[in-house]
XYZ file of C-alpha atoms in Angstrom:
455
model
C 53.788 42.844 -77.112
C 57.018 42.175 -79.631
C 57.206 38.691 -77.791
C 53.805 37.632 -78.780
C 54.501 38.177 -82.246
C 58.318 36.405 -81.860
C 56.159 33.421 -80.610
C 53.340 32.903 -82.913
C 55.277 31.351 -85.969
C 54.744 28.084 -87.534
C 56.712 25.377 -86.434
C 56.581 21.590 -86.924
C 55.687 20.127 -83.240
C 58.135 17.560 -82.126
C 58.347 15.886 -78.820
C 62.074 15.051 -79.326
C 62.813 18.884 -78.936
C 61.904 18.806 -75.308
C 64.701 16.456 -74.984
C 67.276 19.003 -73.957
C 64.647 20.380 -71.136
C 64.521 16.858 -69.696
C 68.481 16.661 -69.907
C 68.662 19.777 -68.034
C 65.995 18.661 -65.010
C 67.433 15.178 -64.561
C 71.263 16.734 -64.299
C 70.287 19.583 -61.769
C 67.307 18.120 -59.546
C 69.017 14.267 -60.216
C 72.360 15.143 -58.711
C 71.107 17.697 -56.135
C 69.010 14.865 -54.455
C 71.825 12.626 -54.843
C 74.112 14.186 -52.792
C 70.964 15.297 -50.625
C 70.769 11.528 -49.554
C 74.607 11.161 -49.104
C 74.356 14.528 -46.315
C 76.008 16.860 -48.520
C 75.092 20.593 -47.312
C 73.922 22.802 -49.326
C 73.451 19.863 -52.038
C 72.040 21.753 -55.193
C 74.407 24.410 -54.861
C 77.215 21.606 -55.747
C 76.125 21.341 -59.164
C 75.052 25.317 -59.870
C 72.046 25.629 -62.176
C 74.128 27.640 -64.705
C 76.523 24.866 -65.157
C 73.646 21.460 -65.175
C 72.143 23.640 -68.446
C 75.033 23.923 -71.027
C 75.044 19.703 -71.834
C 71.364 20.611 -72.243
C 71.613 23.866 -74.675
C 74.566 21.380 -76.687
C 72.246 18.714 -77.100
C 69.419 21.571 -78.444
C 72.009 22.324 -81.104
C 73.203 18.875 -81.767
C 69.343 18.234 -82.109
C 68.867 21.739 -84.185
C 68.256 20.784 -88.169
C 69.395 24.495 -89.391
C 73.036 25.334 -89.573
C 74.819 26.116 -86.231
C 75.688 29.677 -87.194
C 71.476 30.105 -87.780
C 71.111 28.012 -84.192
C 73.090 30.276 -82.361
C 71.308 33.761 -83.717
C 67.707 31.698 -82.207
C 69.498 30.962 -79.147
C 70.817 34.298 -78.914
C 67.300 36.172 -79.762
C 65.889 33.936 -76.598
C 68.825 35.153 -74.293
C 68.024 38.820 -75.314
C 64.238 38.733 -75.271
C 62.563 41.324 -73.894
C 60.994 39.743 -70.699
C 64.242 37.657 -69.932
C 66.203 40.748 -69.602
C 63.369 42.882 -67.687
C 63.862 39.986 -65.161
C 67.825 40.080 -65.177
C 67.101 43.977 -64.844
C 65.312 43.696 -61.643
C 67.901 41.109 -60.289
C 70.641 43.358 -60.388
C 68.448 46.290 -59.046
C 67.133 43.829 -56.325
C 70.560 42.535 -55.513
C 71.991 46.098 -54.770
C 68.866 47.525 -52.979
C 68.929 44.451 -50.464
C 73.146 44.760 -50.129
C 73.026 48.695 -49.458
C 70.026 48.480 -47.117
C 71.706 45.939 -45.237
C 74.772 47.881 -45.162
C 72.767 51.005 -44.325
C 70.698 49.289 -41.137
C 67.969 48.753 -42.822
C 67.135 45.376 -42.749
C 67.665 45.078 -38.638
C 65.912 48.297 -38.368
C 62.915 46.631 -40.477
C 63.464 43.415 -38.654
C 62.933 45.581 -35.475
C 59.797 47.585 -36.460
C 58.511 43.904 -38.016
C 58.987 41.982 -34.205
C 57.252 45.183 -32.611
C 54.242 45.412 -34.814
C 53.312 41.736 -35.691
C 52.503 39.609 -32.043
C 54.513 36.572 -31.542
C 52.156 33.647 -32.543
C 51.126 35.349 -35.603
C 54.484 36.269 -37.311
C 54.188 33.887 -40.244
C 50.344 35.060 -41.418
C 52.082 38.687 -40.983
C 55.211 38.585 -43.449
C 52.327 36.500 -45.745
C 50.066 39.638 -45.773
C 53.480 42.194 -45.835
C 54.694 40.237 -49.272
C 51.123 39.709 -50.487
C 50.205 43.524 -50.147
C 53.808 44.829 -51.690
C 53.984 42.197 -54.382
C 50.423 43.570 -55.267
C 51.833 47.065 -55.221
C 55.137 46.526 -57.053
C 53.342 44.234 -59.703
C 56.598 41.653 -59.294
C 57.004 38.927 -57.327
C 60.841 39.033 -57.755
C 61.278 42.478 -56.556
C 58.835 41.799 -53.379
C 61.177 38.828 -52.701
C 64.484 41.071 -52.993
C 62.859 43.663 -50.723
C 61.104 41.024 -48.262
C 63.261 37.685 -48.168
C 66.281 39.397 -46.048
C 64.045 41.034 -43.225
C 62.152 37.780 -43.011
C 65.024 35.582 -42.471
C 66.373 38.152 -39.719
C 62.728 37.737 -37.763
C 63.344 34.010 -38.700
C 66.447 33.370 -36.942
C 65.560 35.986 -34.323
C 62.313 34.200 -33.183
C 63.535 30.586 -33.838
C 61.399 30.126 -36.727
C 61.947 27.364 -39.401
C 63.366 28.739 -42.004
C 62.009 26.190 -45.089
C 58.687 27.001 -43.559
C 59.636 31.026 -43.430
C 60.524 30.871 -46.993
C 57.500 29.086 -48.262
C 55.606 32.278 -46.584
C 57.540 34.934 -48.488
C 57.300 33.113 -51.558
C 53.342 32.472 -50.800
C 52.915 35.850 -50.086
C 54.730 37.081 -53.643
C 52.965 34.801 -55.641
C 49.421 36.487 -54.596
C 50.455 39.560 -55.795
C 52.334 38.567 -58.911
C 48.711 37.286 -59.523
C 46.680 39.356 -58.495
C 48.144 42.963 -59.182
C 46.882 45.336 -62.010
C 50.355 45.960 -62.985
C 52.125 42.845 -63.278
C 53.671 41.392 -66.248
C 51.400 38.236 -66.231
C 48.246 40.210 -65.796
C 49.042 42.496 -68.504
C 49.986 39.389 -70.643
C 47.099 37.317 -69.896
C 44.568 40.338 -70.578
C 46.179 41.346 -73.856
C 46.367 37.630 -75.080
C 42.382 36.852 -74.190
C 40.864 40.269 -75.287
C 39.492 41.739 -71.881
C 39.581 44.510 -69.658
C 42.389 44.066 -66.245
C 39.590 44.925 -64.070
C 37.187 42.223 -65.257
C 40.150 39.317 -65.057
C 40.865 40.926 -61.456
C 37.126 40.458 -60.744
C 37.237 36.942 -61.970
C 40.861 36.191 -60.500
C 39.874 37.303 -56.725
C 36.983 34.727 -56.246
C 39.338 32.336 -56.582
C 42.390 33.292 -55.374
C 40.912 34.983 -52.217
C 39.505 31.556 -50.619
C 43.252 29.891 -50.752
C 44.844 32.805 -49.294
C 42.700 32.220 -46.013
C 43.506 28.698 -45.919
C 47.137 29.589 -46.477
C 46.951 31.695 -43.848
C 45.115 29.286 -41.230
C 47.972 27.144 -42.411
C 50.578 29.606 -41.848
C 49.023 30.093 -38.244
C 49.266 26.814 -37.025
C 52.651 26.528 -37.668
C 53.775 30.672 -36.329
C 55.244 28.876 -33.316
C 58.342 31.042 -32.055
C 60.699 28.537 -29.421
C 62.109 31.778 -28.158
C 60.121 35.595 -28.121
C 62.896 38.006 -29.553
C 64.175 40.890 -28.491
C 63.043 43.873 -30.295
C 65.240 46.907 -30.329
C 64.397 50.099 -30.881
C 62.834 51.752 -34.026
C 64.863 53.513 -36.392
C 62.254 54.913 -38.406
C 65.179 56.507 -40.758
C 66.782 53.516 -41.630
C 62.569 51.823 -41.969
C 62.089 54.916 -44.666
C 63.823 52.931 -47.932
C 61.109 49.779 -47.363
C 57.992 52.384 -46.677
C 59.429 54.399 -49.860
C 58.927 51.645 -51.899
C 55.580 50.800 -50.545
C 53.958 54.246 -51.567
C 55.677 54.717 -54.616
C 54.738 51.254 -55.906
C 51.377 51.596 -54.448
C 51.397 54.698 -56.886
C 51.523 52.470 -59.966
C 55.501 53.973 -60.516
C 57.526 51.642 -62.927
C 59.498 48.956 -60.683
C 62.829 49.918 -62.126
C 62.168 53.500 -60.851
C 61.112 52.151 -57.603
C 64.188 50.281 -56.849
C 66.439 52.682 -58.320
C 65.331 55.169 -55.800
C 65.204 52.424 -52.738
C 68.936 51.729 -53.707
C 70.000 55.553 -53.757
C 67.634 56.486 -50.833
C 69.478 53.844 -48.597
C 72.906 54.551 -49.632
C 71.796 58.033 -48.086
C 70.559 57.105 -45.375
C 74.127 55.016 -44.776
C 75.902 57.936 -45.859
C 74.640 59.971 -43.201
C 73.847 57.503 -40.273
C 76.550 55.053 -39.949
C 79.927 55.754 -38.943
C 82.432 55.324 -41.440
C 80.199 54.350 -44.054
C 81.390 56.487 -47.329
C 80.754 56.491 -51.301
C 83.079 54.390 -52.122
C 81.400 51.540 -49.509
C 78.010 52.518 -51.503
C 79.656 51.880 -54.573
C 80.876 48.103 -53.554
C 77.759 47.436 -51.752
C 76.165 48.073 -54.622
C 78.381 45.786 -56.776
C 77.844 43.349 -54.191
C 74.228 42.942 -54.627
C 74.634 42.608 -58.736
C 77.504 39.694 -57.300
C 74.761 38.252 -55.274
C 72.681 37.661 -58.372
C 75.210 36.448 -60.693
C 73.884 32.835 -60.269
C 69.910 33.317 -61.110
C 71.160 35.864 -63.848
C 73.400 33.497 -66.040
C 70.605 31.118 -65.493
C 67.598 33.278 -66.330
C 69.652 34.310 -69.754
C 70.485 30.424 -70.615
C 66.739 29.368 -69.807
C 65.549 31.761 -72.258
C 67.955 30.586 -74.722
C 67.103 27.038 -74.748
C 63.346 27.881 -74.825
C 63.769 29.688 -78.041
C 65.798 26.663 -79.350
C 63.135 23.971 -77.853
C 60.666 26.750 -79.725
C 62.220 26.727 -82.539
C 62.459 23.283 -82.815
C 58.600 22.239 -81.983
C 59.163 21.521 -78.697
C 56.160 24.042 -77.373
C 54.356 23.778 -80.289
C 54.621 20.169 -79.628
C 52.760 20.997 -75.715
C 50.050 23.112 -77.244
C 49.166 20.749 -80.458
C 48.635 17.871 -77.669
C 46.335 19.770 -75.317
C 44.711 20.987 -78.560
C 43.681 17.300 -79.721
C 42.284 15.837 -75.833
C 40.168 18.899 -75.934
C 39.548 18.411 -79.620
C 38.965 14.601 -79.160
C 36.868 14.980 -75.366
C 34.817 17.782 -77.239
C 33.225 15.334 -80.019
C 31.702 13.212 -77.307
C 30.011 15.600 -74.801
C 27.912 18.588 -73.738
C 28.426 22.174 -74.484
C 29.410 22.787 -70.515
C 31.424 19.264 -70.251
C 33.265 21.073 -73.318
C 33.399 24.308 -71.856
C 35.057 22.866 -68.433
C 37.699 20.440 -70.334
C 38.675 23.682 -72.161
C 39.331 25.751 -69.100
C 41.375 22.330 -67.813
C 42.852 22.249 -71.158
C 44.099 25.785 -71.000
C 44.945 25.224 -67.565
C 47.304 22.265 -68.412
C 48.724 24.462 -71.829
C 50.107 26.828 -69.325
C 51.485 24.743 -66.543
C 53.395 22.491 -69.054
C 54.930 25.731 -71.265
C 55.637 27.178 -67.808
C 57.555 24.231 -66.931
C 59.676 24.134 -70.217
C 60.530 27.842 -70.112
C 60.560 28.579 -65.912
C 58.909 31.628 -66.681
C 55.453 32.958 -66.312
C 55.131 35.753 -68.261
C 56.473 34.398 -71.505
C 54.662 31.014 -70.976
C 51.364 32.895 -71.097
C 52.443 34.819 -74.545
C 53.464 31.265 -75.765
C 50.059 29.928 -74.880
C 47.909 33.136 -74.888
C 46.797 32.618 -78.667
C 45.978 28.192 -78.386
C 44.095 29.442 -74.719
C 42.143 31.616 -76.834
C 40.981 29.744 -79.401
C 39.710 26.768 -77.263
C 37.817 29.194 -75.274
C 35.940 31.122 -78.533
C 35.350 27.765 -79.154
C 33.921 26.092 -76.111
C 32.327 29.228 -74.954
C 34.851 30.112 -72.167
C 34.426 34.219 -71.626
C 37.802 36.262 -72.247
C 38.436 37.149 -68.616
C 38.072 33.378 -67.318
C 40.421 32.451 -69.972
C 42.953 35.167 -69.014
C 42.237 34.168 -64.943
C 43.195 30.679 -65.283
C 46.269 31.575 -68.159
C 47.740 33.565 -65.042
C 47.111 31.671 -61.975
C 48.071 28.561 -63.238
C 51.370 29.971 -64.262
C 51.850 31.399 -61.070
C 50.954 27.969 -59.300
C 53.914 26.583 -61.430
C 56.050 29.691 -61.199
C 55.865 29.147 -57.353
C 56.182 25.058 -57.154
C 59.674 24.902 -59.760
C 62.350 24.293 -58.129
C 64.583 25.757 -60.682
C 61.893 28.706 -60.751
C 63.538 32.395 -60.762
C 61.683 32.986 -57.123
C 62.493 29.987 -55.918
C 66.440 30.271 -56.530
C 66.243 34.162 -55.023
C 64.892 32.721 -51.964
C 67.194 29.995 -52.073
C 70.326 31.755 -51.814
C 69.232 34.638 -49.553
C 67.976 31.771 -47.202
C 70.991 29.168 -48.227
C 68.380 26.527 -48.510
C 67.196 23.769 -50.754
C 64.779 24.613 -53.804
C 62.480 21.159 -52.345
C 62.677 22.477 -49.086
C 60.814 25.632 -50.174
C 58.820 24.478 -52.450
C 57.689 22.067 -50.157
C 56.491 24.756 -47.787
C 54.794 26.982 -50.541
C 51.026 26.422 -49.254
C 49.156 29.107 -50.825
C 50.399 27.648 -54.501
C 48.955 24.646 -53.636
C 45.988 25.926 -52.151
C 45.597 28.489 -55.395
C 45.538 25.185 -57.463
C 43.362 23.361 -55.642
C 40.595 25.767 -55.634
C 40.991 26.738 -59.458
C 40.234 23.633 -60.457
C 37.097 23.172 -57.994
C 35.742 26.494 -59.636
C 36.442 24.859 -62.726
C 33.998 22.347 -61.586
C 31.718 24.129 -59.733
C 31.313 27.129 -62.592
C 29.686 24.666 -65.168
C 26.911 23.213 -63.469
C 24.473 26.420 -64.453
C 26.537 27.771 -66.860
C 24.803 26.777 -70.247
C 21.819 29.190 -69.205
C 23.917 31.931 -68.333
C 25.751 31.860 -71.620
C 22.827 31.822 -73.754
C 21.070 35.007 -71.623
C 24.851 36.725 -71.905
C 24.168 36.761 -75.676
């Protein structure tokens, strides 16, 4: 990938470089819980995201050492990389395909066909296993929340479900498949990074992943308590066909871009022809409507990835990687092969997280730390798909517990809710996390025999 190369030059690490990240966290989630204690509603949408990073990107250029003119090409480079604006892509193609098929019916048709097909007491484990299964098809965990987030808030307030709790399902649900599928950005990056086949990390990635998704789901059960039964109307399989589309075609391994392109013009369709009064020029607005809808997560999603390539540029992530680096190097002189072997994985565990943290995305925090992860494991005899397992379900444990995470911000404003308040209900992250690290732990006991008959 170009962005592996863009990300594998020498730089000086420097702690002070992550100064500007810090900035930007204590202004956003600082304030927001603030005026959270004081009762404000809708208290971290006071201080908008895109507004608590610019005294953060200012410092990154007061704190640059190259001219400004030079500081503002790097900055600029990290607003137009690749992946950031593949993600800003698939907002604005997410934003329109959930206006139009609300417009269109779709979403209270889906709501409809949802309340008929999944029994009362198990409506949370249902919309887990509906966003798990397309998120695994579409191969994006942004898209599966576009597509998933308004019909699940519709059964929400229809059965008198919490909606924090509702949320934390949906976002559960897409973080599986972000993980998991064959097709997803962080697969693909992991894989390419550590040198093995998608099959063999999917292999390696399903032990693991497989066991939290049941507890999420017993979790999920126990609290699937609708206070009233809603009414169901009737089917409109019509206005259900833009949400099954999409299932089949990204079942199909189609391109997600294609896939919501044709959701968004199948729907418009469908409202063309079905509802009264609905004509091209509503299709057009609705469709402007849903790239207004995104405007927020967009702007930020650009300025993250400019102050990443700044904090990059300036040793900030070089800096996180150099650390990890010397516990492993430092634990490593003092113990066993398989001790060695485990504080690797742990090491390349941590790398992830804390890059993942700095840059709020998953994808480019495993091409930031795809090249350190391998190198600890050629040296502590980790195998290439364990090494690309943990690179991506770490970063999706992150990716789904950030609070000024893409996902969590989507779900946010379709659900007008807190980032904490999802987060906090995002089980099968913390679940995922949990039982990576007791594989860790439980993978090294027989491992040094195993190794040596591998060879």
């Amino acid at each position: 990938m170009s962005g592996s190369q863009h990300t594998t030059k020498t730089v000086a690490p420097s702690a002070v470089a992550l100064i500007p990240l810090i900035i930007f966290l204590a202004l956003f989630i600082g304030v927001g819980t603030y005026l959270s204690l004081q009762g404000v509603e809708f208290a971290f949408y006071q201080l908008p995201a895109p507004i608590a990073i610019l005294p953060a990107i200012i410092i990154a250029f007061l704190l640059s050492k190259e001219k400004l003119n030079r500081s503002i090409e790097h900055f600029m480079r990290g607003v137009g990389h690749q992946d950031i604006i593949a993600m800003c892509m698939i907002y604005l193609l997410a934003g329109a395909f959930a206006a139009v098929a609300k417009a269109s019916g779709g979403v209270d048709a889906t709501v409809n066909l949802g309340l008929s097909a999944i029994p009362t007491n198990m409506i949370l484990p249902g919309l887990f296993l509906i966003s798990a299964f397309i998120a695994t098809s579409m191969g994006t965990s942004m898209g599966t929340i576009a597509a998933v987030a308004p019909v699940a808030l519709g059964i929400a307030q229809s059965a008198g479900m919490s909606l924090p709790m509702t949320a934390g399902v949906v976002l559960s649900g897409a973080m599986f498949g972000d993980n998991l599928s064959i097709i997803s950005d962080t697969t693909i990056a992991a894989t390419r990074s550590q040198g093995c086949e998608m099959k063999d990390k999917f292999k390696e990635n399903i032990r693991i992943a497989l066991p939290a998704a049941l507890v999420a789901l017993v979790v999920f059960a126990y609290h699937s308590t609708a206070t009233q039964v809603p009414d169901a109307g009737p089917i409109e399989w019509l206005k259900v066909l833009p949400y099954i589309t999409i299932l089949v075609l990204a079942v199909s391994g189609m391109n997600v871009f294609v896939v919501l392109t044709i959701g968004i013009v199948l729907a418009g369709g469908i409202g063309l022809a079905s509802v009264d009064g609905y004509a091209m020029t509503n299709f057009a607005q609705d469709i402007y409507a849903g790239f207004g809808n995104m405007q927020e997560i967009f702007l930020l999603s650009m300025l993250i990835g400019g102050l990443s390539e700044l904090m990059r540029r300036q040793g900030g992530l070089a800096f996180l990687t150099n650390l990890v680096s010397r516990l492993i190097n430092a634990f490593g002189s003092r113990h066993s092969q398989h001790a060695n072997s485990r504080a690797s994985e742990l090491g390349i565990a941590g790398l992830v997280s804390l890059v993942n943290g700095c840059t709020a995305n998953n994808t480019v925090a495993i091409i930031v730390s795809g090249s350190v992860a391998r190198q600890l494991a050629e040296e502590n005899d980790v195998s290439p798909r364990r090494s690309a397992s943990l690179l991506d379900i770490f970063s999706c444990v992150v990716q789904g517990i950030l609070p000024y995470g893409a996902q969590v911000l989507l779900l946010g404003s379709v659900f007008k809710l807190s980032p904490f308040a999802i987060v906090a209900n995002s089980y099968y992250c913390f679940a995922l996390a949990i039982a990576a690290i007791v594989a860790v732990f439980l993978k090294h006991q027989p491992r040094q025999a195993t190794a040596k008959s591998a060879r």
